[in-house]
Coordinates of C-alpha atoms and ligand atoms in Angstrom, one line a residue:
X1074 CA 145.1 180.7 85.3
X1075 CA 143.8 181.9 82.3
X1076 CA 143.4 185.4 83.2
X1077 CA 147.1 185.5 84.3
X1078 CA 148.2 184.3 80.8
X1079 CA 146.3 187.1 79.0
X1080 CA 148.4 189.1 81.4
X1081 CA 151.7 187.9 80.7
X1082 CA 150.5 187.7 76.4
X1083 CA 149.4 191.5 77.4
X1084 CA 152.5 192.6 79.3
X1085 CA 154.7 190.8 76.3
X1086 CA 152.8 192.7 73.4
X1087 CA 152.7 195.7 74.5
X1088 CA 156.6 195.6 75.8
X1089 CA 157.4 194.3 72.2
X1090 CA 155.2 197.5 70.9
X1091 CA 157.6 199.8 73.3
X1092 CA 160.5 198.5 72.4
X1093 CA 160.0 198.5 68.8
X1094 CA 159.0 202.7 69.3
X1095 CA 162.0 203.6 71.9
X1096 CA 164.6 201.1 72.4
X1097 CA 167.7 200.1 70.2
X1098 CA 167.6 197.1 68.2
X1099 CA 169.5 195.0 71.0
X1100 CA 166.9 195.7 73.3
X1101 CA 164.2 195.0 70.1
X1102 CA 166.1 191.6 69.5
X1103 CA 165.3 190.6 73.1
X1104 CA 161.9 191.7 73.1
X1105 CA 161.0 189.5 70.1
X1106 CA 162.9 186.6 72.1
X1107 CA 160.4 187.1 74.7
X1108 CA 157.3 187.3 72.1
X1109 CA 158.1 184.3 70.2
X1110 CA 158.4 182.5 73.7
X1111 CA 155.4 183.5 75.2
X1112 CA 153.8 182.8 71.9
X1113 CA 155.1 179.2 72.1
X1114 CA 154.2 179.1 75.8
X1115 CA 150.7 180.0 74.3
X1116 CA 150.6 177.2 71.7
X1117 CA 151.8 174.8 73.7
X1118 CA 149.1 175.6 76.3
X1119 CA 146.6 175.4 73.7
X1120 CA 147.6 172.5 72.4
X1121 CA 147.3 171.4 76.2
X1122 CA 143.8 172.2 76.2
X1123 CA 142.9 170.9 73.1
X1124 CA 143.7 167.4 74.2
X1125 CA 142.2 167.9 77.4
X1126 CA 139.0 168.6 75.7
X1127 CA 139.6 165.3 73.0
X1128 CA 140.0 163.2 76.8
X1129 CA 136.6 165.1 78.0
X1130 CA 134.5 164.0 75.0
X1131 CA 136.2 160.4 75.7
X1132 CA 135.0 160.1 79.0
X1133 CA 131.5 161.8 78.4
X1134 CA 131.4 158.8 75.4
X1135 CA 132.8 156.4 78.0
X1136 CA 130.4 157.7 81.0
X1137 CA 127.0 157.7 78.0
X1138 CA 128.2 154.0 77.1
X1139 CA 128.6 152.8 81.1
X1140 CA 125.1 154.9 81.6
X1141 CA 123.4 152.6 79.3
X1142 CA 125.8 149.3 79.9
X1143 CA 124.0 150.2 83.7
X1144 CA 120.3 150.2 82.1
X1145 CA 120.8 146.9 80.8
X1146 CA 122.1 145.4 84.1
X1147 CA 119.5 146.7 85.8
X1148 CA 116.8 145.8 83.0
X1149 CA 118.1 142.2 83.0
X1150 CA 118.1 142.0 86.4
X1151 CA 114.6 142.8 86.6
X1152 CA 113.6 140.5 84.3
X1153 CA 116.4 137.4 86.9
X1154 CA 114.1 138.4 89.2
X1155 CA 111.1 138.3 87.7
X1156 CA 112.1 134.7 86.4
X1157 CA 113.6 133.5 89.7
X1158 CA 110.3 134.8 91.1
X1159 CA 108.0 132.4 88.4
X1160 CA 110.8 129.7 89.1
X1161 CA 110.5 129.9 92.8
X1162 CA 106.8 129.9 92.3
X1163 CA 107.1 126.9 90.4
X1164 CA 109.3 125.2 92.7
X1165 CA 106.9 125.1 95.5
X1166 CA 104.1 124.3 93.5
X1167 CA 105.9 121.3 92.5
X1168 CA 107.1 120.8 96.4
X1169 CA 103.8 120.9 97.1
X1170 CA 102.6 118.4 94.7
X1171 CA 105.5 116.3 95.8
X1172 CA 103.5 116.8 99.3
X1173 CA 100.5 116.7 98.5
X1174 CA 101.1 113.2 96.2
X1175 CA 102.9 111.7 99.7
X1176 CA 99.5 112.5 101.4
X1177 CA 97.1 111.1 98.6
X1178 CA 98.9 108.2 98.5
X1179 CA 97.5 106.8 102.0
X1180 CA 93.9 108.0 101.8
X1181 CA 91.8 105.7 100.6
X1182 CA 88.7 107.2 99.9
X1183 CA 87.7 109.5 96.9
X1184 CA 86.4 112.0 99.3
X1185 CA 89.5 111.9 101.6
X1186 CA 91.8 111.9 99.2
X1187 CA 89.8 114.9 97.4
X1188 CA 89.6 116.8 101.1
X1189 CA 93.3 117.0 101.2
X1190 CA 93.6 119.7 98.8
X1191 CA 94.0 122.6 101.4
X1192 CA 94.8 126.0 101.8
X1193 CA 98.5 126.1 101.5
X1194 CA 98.7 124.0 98.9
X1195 CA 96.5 126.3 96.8
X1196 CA 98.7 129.4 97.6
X1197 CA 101.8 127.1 97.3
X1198 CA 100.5 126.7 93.4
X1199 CA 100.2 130.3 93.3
X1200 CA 96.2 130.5 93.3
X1201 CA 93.9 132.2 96.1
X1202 CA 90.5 130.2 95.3
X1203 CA 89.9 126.6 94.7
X1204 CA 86.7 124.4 94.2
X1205 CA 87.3 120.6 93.8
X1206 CA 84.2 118.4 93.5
X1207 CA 83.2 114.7 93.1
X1208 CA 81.1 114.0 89.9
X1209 CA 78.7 111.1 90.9
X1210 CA 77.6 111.6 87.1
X1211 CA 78.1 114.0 83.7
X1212 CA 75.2 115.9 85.2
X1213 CA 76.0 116.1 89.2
X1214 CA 78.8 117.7 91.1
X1215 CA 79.1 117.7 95.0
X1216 CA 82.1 120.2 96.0
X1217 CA 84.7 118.4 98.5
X1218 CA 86.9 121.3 99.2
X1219 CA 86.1 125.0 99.0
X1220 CA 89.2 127.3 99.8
X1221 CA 88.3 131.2 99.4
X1222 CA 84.8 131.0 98.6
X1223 CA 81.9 131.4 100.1
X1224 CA 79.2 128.4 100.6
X1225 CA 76.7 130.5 98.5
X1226 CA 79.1 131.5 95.6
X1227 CA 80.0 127.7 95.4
X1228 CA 76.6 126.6 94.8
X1229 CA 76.3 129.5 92.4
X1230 CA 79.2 128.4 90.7
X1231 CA 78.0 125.0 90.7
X1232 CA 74.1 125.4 89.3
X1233 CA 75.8 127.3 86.4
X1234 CA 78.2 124.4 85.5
X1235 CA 75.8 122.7 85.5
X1236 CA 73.1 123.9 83.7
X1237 CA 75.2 125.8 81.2
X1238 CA 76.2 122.0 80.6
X1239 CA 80.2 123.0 81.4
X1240 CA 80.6 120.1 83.8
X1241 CA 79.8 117.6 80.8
X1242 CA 82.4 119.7 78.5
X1243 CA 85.1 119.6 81.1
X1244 CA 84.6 115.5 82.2
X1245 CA 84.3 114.9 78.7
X1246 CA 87.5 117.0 77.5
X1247 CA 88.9 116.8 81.1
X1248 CA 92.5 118.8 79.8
X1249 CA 93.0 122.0 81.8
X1250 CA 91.7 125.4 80.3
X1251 CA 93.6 128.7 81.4
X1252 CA 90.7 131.2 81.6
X1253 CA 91.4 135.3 81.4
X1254 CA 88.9 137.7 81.3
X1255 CA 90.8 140.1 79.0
X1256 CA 91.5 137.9 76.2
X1257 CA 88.3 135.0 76.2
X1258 CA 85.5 136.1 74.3
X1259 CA 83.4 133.1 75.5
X1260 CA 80.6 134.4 77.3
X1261 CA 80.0 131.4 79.5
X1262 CA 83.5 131.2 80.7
X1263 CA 83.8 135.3 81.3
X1264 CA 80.5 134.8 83.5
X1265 CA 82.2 131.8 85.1
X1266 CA 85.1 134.1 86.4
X1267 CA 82.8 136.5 87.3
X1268 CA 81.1 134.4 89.1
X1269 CA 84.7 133.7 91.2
X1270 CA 85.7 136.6 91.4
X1271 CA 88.8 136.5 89.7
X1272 CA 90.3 137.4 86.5
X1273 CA 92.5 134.5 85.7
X1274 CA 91.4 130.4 86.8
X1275 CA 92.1 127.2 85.2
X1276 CA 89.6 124.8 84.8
X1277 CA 90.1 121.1 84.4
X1278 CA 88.3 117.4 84.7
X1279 CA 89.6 115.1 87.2
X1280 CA 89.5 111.5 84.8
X1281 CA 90.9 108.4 85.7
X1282 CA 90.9 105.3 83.9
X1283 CA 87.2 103.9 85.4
X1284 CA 85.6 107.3 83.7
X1285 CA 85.2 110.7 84.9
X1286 CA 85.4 111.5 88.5
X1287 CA 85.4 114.9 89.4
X1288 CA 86.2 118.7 88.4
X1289 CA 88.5 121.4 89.7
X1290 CA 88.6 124.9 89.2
X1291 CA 91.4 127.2 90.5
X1292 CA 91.1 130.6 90.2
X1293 CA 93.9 133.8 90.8
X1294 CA 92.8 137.2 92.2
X1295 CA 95.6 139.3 91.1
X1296 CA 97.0 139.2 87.8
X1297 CA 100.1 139.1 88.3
X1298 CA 102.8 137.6 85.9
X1299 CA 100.4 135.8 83.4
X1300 CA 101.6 132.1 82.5
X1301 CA 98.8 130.1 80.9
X1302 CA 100.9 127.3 79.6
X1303 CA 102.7 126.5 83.6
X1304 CA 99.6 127.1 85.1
X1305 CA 97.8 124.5 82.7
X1306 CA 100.9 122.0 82.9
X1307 CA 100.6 122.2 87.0
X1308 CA 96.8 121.8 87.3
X1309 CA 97.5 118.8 84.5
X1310 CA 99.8 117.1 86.8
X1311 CA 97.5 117.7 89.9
X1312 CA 94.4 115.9 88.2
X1313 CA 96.6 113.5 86.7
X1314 CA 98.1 113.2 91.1
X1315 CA 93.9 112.8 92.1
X1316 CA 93.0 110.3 89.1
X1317 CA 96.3 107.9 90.2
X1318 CA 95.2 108.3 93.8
X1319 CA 91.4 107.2 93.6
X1320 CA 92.7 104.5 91.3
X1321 CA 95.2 103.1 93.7
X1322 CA 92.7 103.7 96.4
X1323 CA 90.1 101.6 94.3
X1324 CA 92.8 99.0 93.5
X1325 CA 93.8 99.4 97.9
X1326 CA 90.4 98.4 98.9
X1327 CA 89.7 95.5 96.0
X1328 CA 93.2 94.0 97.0
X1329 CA 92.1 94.3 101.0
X1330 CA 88.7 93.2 100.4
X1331 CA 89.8 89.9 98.9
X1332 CA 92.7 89.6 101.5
X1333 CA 89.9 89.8 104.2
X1334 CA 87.8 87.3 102.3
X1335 CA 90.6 85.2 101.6
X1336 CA 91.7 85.4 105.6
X1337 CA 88.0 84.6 106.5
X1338 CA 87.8 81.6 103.9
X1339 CA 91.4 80.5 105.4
X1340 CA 89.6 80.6 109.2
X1341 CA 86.9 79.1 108.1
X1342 CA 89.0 76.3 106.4
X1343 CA 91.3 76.1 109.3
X1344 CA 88.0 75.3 111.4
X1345 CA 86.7 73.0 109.5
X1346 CA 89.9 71.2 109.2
X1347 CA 91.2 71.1 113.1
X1348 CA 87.0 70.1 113.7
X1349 CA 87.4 67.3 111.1
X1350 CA 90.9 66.8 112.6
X1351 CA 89.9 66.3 115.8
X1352 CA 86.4 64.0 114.8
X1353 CA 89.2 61.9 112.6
X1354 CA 91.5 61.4 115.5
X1355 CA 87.9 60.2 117.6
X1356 CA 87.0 58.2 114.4
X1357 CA 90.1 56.8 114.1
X1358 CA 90.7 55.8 117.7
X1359 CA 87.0 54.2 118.2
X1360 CA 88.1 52.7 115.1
X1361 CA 91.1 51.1 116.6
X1362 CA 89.1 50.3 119.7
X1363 CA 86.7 48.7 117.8
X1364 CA 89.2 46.6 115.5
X1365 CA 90.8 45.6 118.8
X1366 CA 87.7 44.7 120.7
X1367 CA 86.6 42.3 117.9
X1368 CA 90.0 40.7 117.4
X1369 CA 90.3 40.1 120.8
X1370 CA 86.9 38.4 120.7
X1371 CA 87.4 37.0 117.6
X1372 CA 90.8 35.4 118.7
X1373 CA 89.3 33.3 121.6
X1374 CA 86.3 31.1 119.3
X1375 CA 88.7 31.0 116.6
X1376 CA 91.5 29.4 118.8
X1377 CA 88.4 27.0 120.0
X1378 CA 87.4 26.2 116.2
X1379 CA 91.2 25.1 115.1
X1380 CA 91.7 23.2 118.8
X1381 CA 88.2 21.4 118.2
X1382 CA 89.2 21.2 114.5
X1383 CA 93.0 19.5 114.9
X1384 CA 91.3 17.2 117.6
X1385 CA 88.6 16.0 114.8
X1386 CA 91.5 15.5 112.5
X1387 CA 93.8 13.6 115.4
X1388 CA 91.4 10.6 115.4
X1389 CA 90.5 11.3 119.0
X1390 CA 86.8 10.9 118.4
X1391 CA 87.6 8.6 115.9
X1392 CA 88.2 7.4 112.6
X1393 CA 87.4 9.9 109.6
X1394 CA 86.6 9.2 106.5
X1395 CA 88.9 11.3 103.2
X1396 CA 86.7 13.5 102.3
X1397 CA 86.0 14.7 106.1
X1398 CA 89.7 14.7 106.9
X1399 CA 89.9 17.3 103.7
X1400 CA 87.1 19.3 105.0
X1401 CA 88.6 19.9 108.4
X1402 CA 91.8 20.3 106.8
X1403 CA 90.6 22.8 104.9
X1404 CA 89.0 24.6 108.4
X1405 CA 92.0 24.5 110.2
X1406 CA 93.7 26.6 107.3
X1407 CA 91.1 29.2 106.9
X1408 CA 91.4 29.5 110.8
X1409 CA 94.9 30.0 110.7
X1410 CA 94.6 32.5 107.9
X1411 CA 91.4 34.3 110.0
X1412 CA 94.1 34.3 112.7
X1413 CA 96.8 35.7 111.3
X1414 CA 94.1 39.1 109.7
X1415 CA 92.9 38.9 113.3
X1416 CA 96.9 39.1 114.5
X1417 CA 97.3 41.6 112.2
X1418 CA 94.5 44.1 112.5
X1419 CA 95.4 43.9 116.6
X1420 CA 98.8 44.7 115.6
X1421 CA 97.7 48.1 113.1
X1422 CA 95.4 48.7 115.9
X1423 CA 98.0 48.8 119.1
X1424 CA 100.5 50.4 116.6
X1425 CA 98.1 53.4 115.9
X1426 CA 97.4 53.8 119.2
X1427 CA 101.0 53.6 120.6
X1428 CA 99.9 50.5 122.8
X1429 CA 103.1 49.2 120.9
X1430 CA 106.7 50.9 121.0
X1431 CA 109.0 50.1 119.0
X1432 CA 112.2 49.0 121.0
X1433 CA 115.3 50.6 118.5
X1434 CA 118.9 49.3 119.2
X1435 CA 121.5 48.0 117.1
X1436 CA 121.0 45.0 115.0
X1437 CA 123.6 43.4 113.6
X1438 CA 122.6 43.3 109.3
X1439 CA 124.0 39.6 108.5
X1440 CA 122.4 37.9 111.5
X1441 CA 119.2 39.8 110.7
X1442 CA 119.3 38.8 107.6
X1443 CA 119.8 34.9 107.9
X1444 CA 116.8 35.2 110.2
X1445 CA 114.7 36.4 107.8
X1446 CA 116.1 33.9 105.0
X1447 CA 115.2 31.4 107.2
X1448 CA 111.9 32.0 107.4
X1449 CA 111.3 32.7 103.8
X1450 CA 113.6 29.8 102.4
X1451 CA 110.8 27.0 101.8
X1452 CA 108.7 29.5 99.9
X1453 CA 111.8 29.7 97.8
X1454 CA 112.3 27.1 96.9
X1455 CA 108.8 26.0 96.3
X1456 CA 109.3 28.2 93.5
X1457 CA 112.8 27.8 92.3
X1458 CA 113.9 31.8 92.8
X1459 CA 116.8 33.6 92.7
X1460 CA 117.8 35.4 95.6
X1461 CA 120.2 37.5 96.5
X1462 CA 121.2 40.4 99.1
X1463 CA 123.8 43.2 98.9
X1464 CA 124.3 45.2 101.8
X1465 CA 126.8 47.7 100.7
X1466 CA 129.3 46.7 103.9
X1467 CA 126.5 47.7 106.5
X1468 CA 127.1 45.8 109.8
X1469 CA 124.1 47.2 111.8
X1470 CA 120.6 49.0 111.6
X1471 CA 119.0 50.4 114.5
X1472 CA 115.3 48.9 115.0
X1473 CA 113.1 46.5 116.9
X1474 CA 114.3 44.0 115.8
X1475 CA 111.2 41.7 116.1
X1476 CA 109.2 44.0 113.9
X1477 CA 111.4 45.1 111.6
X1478 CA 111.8 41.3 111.2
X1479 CA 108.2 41.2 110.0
X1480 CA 108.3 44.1 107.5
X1481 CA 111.0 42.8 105.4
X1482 CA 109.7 39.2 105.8
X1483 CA 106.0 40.3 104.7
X1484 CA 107.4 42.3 102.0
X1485 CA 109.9 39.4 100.9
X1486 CA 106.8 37.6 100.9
X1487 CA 104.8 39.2 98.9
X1488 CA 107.8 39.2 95.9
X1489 CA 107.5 35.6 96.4
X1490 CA 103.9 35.4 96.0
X1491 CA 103.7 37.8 93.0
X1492 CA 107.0 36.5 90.9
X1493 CA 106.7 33.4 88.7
X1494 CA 108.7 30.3 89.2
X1495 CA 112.2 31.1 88.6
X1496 CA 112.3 34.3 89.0
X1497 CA 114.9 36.7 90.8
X1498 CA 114.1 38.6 94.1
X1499 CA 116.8 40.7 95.2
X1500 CA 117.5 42.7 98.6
X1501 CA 119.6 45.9 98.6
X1502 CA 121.1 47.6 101.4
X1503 CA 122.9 51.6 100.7
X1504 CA 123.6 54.0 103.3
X1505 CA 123.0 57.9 103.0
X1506 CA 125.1 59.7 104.3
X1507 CA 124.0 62.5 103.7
X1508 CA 120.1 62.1 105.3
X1509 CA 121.7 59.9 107.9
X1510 CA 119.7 56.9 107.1
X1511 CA 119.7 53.2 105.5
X1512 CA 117.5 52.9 102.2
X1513 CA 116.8 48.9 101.6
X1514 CA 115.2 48.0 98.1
X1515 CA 113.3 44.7 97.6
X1516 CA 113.3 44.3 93.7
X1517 CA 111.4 41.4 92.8
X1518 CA 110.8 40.2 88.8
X1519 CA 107.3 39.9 89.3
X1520 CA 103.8 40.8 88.3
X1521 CA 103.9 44.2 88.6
X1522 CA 101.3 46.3 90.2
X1523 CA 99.5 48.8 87.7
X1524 CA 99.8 52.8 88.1
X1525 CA 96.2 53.6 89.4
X1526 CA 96.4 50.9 92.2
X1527 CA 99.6 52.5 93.6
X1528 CA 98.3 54.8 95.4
X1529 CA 95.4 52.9 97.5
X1530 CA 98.2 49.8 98.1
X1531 CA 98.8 50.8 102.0
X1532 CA 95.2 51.3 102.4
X1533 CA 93.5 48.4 104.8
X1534 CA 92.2 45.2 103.1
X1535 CA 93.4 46.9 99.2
X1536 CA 94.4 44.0 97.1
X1537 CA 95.3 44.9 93.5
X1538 CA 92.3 43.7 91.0
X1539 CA 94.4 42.0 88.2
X1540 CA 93.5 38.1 87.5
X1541 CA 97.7 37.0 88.9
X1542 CA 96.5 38.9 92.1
X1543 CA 93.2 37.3 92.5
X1544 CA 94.3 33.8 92.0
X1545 CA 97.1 34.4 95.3
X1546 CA 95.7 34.5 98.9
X1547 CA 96.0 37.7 100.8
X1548 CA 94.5 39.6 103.4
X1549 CA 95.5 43.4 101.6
X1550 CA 96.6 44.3 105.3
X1551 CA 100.4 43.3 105.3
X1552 CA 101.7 46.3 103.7
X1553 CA 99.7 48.7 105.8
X1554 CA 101.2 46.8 109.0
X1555 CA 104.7 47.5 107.5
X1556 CA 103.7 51.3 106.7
X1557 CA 102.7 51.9 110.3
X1558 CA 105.8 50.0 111.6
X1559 CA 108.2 51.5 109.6
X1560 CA 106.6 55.3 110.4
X1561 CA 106.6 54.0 113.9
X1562 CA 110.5 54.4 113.3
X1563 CA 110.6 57.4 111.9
X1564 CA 111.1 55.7 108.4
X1565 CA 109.1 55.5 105.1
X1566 CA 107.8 53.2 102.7
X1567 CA 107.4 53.6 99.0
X1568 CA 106.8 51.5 95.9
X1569 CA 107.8 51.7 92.0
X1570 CA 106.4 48.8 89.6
X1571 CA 106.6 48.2 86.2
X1572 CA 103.5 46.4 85.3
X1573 CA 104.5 43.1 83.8
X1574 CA 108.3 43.9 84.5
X1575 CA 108.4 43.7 88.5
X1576 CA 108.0 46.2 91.3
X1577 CA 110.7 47.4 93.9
X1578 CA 110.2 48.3 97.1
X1579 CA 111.7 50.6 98.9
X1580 CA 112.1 51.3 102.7
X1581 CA 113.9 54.1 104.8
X1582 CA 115.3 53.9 108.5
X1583 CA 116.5 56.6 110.1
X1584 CA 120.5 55.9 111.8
X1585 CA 120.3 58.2 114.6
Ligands
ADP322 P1 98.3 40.7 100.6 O1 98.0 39.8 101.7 O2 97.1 40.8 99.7 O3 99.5 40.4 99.9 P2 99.5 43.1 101.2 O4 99.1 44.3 102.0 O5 100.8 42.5 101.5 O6 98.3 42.1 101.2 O7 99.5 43.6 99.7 C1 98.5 44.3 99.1 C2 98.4 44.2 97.6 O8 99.6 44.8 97.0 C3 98.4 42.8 97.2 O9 97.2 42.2 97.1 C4 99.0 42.9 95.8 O10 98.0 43.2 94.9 C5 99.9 44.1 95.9 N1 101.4 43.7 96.0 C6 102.1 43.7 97.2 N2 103.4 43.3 96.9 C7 103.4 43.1 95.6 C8 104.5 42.6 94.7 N3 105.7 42.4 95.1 N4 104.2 42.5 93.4 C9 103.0 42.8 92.9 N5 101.9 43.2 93.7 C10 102.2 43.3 95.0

């Protein structure tokens, strides 16, 4: 292209140099029409060029600028990779802690949990030789695990620490220590790596709260990417991992030790208690037995003494003098009082050991009631007392009748006995709904009975020891007749008192 416009600039000058010899100035006018247009031809050409070459240093610029915008990106992605390699590295060193804490937490020995420290794991934190050892004292090391080493450097490696007194530094400062043999000038730890063959490891004392435990040392064989501070914060967190475990596995075994002894004691106990169970229940029945056996016995002389003693009194055998008529007087109403504790005892007896059966059915309140009043009505009156009965609107209570009859009348009784002349006695009846059941409360204004006898009051032949109580006759075995009756119903029986003020007792029958 070029060469033809040299031509044509050629051609043109040296037409315009002809013409300006030979030809007429026409001729000459045209020729320097041509020049000037193939010198404007020219220019604009060059100018052409000119900004062609203005574009070429703008794209070398632009290509110079991209060349080193590509350096960069390929520099920083170096150094991505290089961090998403030390992340990734990190990442399943943590994953394996996460793993390797799963698995400590159900061992339960020091030297189990001490064992599972293996081969992956180590790689997983990025190392290629570990030693992990039990420390039975400052001065003693016995290595659990051994992952890249051989049996003899181990006990190399553990004779030096120990007699270069490095076990003692590291379980007394237990935090780990990055080792490298191109920057520590510490002789003992540069023969230390020697001795593992490796030019990086980290060091550290495995401490938990009961004192030091045991010492780990993990070491690298290639250098690689050089992170003291991660390396020092992973082997941290791994000690930290062993120290929690042996704790909890301490804490594991002290809680299943005493939950063995405890279930042991609680055996034991249980044994005891069904063997004194089952001697109570043969206690308790030869006891009934025996009670029984005797009353029965007791019954037939004493029915013989008050026959023979009324007969004496009749006049049969003749006349008898006061004082004699007194006397048997007096025998006939000890005999009937030995007759009724007899009664009673045979009663507590038969109850206990179901020879009696309480025969429930429907009793109509008011006409069980009038019975009973009948019966206490003299006593009543001997003593001028108040008494009165509220029965809420009950009709009926289901009982035997017969007995019931005698724990209401016994317990009537004994208001009557204990209340001074004019005093009130009152019966209450009130259903419950709720618990399905009648409550009756006999509230008398009486004596009282004091706190610590409460407790022993339905015990056989217990008779409060105040001077009121002494000065009444009782045989302390009416109460516990109406305890066993009224548990013979499925009821209960309980007592509040008020020393001095009055007591109230209180009785509970099951409706259903
Ligand atoms: P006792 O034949 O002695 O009355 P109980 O078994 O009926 O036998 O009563 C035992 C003891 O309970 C009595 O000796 C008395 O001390 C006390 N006691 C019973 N009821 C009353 C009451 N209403 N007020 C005061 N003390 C009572």
């Amino acid at each position: 292209m070029s060469m033809t416009l040299l031509a044509i600039w050629i051609t043109a000058l040296l037409t315009t140099i002809l013409l300006t010899l030979w030809i007429d100035w026409k001729t000459r006018l045209l020729g320097l029409f041509v020049l000037f247009g193939s010198l404007t031809y020219l220019a604009a050409k060059a100018e052409h060029y000119r900004r062609q070459l203005t574009s070429l240093h703008r794209l070398q610029n632009a290509y110079d600028q991209l060349d080193r915008q590509a350096k960069l990106i390929i520099r920083t992605d170096i150094e991505l990779h290089r961090t998403q390699e030390e992340l990734d590295r990190r990442l399943s060193s943590l994953l394996s802690l996460h793993q390797l804490g799963r698995q400590l937490r159900v061992s339960l020995r020091p030297e189990e949990i001490f064992s599972k420290l293996d081969a992956a794991t180590v790689t997983n934190f990025g190392f290629s030789k570990s030693l992990l050892g039990l420390c039975p004292s400052l001065n003693d090391l016995e290595w659990c695990t051994c992952l890249g080493v051989t049996p003899e450097t181990s006990a190399n490696i553990r004779t030096y620490l120990i007699e270069k007194h490095l076990l003692k530094n590291i379980l007394t400062n237990p935090a780990p220590t990055f080792l490298d043999i191109s920057s520590t000038t510490h002789p003992l730890q540069r023969q230390l790596l020697e001795l593992l063959g490796v030019p990086t490891a980290v060091i550290a004392g495995v401490v938990p709260h009961a004192g030091p435990l045991g010492c780990l040392l993990l070491g690298r064989t290639h250098r690689g990417l050089i992170q003291p501070r991660a390396d020092e914060e992973l082997v941290a967190i791994l000690t930290n991992q062993l120290a929690i475990a042996v704790e909890n596995s301490a804490l594991y075994e002290e809680t299943w030790l005493s939950q063995r002894k405890l279930e042991h004691k609680v055996q034991e106990r249980t044994h005891e208690l069904a063997a004194a169970n089952t001697a109570l229940v043969r206690l308790n029945k030869a006891k009934s037995d025996f009670v029984s056996a005797v009353s029965h016995e007791l019954r037939t002389p004493l029915a013989a003494i008050k026959g023979y003693a009324s007969l004496l009194n009749s006049g049969q055998y003749g006349a008898l003098a006061k004082p004699q008529q007194e006397r048997l007087a007096k025998i006939e109403k000890h005999a009937d009082l030995l007759t009724k504790l007899i009664n009673n005892l045979l009663d507590i007896a038969r109850i206990e050991s179901g020879r009696i059966t309480m025969q429930r059915q429907w009793i109509p309140v008011e006409e069980f009631l009038t019975t009973i009043h009948e019966v206490i009505q003299p006593q009543l009156e001997a003593k001028h007392l108040h008494y009165d009965t509220d029965i809420d609107g009950i009709t009926q209570i289901l009982g035997d009748s017969q007995q019931l009859q005698r724990v209401f009348v016994n317990l009537l009784s004994n208001a009557i006995k204990y209340t001074p002349e004019r005093g009130h006695i009152r019966m209450r009846w009130q259903r419950d709904l709720e618990q399905k059941c009648l409550r009756a409360a006999i509230t008398d204004t009486g004596c009282g009975i004091p706190p610590e006898d409460l407790p022993k009051l339905f015990q056989e032949f217990y008779r409060a020891n105040d001077p009121v109580n002494q000065q009444i006759r009782g045989t302390g075995l009416g109460l516990v007749l109406a305890k066993r009756i009224i548990e013979a119903h499925n009821g209960q029986i309980g007592v509040e008192s008020h020393p001095g003020k009055g007591s109230t007792f209180l009785v509970t029958l099951p409706m259903e």
